[in-house]
Coordinates of N, CA, C and O in Angstrom, one line a residue:
X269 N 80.5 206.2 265.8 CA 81.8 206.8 265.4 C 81.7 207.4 264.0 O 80.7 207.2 263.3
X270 N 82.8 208.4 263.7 CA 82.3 209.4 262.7 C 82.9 208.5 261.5 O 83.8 207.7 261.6
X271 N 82.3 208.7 260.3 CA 83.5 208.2 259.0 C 84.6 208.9 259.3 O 85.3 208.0 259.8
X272 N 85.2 209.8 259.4 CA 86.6 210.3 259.8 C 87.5 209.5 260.3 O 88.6 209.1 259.9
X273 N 87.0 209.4 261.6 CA 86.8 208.5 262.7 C 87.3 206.9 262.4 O 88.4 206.4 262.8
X274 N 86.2 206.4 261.8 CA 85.9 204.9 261.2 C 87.5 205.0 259.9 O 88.2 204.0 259.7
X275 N 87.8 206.2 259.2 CA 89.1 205.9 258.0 C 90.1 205.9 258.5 O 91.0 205.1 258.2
X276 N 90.4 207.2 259.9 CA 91.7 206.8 260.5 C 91.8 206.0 261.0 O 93.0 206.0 261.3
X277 N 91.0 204.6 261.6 CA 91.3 203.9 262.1 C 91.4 202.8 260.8 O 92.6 202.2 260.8
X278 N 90.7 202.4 259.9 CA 90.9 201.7 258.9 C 92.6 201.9 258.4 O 93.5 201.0 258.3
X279 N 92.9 203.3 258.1 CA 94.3 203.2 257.6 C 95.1 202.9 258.6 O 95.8 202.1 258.0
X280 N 95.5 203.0 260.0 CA 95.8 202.4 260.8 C 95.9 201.1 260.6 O 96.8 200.7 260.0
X281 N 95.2 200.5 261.0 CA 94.9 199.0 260.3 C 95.3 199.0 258.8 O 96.4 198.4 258.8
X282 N 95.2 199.1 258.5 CA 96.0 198.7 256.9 C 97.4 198.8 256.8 O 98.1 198.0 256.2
X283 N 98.1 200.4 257.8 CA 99.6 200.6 258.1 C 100.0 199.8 258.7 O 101.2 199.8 258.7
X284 N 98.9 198.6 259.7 CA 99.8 197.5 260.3 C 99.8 195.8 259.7 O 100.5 194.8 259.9
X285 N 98.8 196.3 258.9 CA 99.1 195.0 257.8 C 97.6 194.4 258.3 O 97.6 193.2 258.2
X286 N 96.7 194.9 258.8 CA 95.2 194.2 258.8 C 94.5 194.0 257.7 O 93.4 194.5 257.7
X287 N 94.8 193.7 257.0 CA 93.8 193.9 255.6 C 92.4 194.0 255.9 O 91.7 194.9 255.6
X288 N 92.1 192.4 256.5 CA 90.4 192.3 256.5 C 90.1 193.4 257.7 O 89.2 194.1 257.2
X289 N 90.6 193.9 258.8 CA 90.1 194.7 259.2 C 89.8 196.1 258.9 O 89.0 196.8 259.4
X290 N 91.1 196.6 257.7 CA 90.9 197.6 257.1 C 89.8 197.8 256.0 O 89.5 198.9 255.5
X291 N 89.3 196.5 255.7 CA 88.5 196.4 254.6 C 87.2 196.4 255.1 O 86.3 197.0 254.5
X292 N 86.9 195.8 256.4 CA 86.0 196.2 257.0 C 85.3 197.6 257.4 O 84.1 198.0 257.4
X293 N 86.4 198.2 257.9 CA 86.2 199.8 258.5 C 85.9 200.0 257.0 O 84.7 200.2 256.9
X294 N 86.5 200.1 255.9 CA 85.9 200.8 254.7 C 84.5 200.4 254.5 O 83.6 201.2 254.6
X295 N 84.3 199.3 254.2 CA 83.0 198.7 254.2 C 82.0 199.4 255.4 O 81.0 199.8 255.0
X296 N 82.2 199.4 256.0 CA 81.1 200.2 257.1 C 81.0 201.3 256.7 O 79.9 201.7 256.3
X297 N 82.4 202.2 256.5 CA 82.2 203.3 256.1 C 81.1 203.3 254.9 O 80.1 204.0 254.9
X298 N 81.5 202.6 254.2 CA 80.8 202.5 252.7 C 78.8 202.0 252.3 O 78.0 202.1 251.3
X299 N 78.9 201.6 253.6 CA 77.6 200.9 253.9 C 76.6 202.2 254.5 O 75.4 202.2 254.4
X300 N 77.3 203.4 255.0 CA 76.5 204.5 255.2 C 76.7 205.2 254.5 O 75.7 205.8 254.3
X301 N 77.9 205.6 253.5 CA 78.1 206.9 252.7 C 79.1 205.8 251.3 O 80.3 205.8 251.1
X302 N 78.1 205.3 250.7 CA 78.8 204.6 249.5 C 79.5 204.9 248.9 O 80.4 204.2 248.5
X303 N 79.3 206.6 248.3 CA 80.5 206.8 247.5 C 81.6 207.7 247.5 O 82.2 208.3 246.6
X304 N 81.6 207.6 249.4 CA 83.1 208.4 249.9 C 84.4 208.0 249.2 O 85.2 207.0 249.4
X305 N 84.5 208.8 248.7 CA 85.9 208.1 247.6 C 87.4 207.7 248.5 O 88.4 207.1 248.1
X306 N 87.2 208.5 249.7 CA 88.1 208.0 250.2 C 88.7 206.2 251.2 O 89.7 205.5 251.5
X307 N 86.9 206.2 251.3 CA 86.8 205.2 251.9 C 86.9 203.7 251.1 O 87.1 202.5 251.5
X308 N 86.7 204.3 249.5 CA 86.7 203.3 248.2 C 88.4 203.4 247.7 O 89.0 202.5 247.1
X309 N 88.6 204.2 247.8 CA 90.0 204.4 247.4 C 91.0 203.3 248.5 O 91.9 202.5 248.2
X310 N 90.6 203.5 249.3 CA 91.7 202.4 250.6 C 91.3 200.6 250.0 O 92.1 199.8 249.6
X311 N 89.7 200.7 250.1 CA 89.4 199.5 250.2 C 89.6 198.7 248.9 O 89.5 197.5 248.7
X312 N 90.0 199.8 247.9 CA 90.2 199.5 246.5 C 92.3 199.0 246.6 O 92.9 198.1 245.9
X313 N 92.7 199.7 247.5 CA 94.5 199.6 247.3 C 94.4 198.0 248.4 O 95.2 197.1 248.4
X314 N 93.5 198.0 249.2 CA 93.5 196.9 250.1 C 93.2 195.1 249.3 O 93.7 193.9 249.6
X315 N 92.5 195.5 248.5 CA 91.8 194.6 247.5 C 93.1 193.8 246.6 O 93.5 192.6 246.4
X316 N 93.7 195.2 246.2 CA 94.8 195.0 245.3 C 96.1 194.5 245.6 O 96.9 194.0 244.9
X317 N 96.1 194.8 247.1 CA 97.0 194.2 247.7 C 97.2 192.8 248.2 O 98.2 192.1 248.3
X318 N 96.0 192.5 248.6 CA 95.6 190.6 248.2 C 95.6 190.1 247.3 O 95.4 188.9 247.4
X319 N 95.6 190.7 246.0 CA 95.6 189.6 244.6 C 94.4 190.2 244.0 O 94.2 189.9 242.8
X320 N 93.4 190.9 244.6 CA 91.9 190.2 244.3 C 91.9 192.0 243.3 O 91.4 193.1 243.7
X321 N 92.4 191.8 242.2 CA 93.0 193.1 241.0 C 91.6 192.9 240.4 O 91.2 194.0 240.0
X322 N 90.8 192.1 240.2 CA 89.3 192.3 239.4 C 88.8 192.9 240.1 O 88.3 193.9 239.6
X323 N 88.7 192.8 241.5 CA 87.6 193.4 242.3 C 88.0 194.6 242.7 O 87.2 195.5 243.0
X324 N 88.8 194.7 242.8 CA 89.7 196.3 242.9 C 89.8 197.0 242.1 O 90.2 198.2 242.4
X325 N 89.7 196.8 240.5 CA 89.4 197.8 239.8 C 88.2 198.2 239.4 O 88.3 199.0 238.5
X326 N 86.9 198.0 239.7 CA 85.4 198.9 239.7 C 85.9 199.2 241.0 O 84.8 199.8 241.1
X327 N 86.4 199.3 241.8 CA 86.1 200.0 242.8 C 87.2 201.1 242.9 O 87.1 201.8 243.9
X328 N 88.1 201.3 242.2 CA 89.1 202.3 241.9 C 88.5 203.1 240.9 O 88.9 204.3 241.0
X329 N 87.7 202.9 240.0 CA 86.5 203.3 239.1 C 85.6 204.1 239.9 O 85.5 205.3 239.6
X330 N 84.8 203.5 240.9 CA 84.2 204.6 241.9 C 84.7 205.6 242.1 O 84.4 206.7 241.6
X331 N 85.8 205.1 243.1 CA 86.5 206.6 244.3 C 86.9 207.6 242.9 O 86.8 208.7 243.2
X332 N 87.4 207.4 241.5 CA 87.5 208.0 240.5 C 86.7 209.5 240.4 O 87.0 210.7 240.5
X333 N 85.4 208.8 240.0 CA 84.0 209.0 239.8 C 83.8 210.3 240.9 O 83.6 211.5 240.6
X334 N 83.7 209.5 242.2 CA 83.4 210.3 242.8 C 84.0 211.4 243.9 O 83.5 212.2 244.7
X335 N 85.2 210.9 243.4 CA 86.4 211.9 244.1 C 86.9 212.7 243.4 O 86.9 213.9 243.7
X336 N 87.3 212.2 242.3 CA 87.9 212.9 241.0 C 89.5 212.3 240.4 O 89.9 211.1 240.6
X337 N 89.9 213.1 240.0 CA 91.3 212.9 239.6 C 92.4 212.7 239.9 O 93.3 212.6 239.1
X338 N 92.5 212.6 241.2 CA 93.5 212.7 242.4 C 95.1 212.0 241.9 O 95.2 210.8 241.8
X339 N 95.8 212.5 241.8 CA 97.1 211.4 241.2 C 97.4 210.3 241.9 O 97.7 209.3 241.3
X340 N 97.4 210.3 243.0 CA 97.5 208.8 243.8 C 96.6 208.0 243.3 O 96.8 206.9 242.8
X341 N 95.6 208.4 243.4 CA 94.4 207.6 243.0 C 94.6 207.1 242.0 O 94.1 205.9 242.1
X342 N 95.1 207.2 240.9 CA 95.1 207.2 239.4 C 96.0 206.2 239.2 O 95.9 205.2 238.4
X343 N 97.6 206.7 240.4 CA 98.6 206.1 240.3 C 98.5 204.0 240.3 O 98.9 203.1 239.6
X344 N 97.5 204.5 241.7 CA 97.0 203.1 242.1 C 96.4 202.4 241.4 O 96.6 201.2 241.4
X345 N 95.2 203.2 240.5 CA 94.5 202.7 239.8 C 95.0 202.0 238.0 O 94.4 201.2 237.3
X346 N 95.9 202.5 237.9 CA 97.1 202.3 236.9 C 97.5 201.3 237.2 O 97.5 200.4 236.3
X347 N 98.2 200.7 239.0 CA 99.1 199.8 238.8 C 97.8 198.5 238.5 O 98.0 197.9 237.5
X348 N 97.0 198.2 239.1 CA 95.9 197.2 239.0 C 95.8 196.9 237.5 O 96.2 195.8 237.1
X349 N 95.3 198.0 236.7 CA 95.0 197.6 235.4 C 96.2 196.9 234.7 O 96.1 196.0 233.9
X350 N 97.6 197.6 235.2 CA 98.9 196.9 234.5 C 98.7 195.3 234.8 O 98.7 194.3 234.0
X351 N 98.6 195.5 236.5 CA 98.5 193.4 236.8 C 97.4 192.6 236.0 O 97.4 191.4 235.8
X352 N 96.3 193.6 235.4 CA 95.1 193.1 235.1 C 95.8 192.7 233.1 O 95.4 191.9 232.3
X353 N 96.7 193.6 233.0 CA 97.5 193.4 231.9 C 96.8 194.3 230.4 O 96.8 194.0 229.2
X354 N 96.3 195.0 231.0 CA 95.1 196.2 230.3 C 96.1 197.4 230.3 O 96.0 198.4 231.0
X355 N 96.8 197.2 229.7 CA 98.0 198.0 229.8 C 98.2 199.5 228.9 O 99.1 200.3 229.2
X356 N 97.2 199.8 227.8 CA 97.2 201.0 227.3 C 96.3 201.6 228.3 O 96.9 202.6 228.8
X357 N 94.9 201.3 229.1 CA 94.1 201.9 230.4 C 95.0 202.1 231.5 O 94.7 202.9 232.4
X358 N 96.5 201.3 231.3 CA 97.1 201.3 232.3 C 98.2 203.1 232.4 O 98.4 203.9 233.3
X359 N 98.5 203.0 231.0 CA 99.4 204.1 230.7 C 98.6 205.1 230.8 O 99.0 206.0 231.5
X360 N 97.4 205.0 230.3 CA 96.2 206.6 230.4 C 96.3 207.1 231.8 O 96.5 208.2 232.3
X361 N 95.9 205.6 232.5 CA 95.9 206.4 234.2 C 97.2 207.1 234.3 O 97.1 208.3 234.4
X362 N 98.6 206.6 234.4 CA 99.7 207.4 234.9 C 99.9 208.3 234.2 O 100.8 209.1 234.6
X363 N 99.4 208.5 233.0 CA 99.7 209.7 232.2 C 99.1 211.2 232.8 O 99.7 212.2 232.8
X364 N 97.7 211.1 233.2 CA 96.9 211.5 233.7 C 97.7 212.0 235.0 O 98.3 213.1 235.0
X365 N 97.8 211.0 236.0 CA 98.2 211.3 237.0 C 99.9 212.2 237.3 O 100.2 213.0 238.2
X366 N 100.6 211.8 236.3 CA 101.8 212.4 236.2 C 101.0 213.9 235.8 O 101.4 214.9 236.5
X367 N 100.3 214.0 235.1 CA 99.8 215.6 234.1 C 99.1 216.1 235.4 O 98.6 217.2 235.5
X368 N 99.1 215.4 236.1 CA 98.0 216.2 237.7 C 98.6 216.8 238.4 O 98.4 218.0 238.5
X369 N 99.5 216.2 239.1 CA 101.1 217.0 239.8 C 102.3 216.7 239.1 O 102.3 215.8 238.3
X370 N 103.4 217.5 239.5 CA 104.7 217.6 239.4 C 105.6 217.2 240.2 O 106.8 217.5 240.1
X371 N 105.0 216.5 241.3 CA 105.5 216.4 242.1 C 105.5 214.7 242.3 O 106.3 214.1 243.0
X372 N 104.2 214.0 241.4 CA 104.3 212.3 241.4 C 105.6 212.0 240.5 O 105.4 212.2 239.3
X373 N 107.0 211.7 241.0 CA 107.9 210.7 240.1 C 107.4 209.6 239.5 O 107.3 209.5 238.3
X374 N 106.8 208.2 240.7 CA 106.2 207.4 240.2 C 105.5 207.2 239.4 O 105.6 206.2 238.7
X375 N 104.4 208.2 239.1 CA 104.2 208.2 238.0 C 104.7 208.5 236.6 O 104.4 207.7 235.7
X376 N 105.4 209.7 236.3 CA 106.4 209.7 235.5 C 107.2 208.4 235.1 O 107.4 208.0 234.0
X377 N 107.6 207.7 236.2 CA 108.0 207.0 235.6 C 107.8 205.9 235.1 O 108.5 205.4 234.3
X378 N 106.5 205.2 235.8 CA 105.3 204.5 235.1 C 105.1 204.4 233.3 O 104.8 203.7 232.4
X379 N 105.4 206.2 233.8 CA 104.9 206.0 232.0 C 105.8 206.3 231.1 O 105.6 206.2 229.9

């Protein structure tokens, strides 16, 4: 199956509330093409959504890296650092991401 393939089914699973299975399909994905940022980006909001905010922030660090700037991305990666309580890294992200589009409220109002 293609990574394409392997993420729409991962977000699928994630939109139904599978975590470990959505974390899985990322991980596969990730085990052939490590630094698909999209594949790190899911498995990074998946992480965070269990509690597990240490391990989810290097890995929102990656998809960063090597996706880029993306305002969702940023958004998400913002809220982690806030729970992480790293709260000026927290404001840089949403600042960032508000300054990316005009179209993120959430972010704006983050910050």
């Amino acid at each position: 199956m293609s990574d394409s393939l392997l993420l729409a089914e991962a977000r699928t699973k994630h939109a139904r509330g599978d975590h470990a299975g959505a974390a899985a399909g990322c991980r596969t994905i990730l085990s052939a093409t490590p630094d698909d940022p999209d594949a790190l980006h899911l498995l990074a909001i998946i992480l965070s959504e269990v509690g597990l905010h240490s391990e989810a922030a290097p890995v929102f660090e990656r998809a960063i890296a090597h996706g880029g700037a993306e305002p969702t991305l940023l958004y998400n990666y913002g809220m982690t650092l806030r729970v992480l309580g790293q709260l000026a890294l927290a404001a840089r992200a949403f600042q960032l991401a508000a300054t990316n589009t005009v179209t993120d409220v959430d972010s704006w109002i983050a910050v």
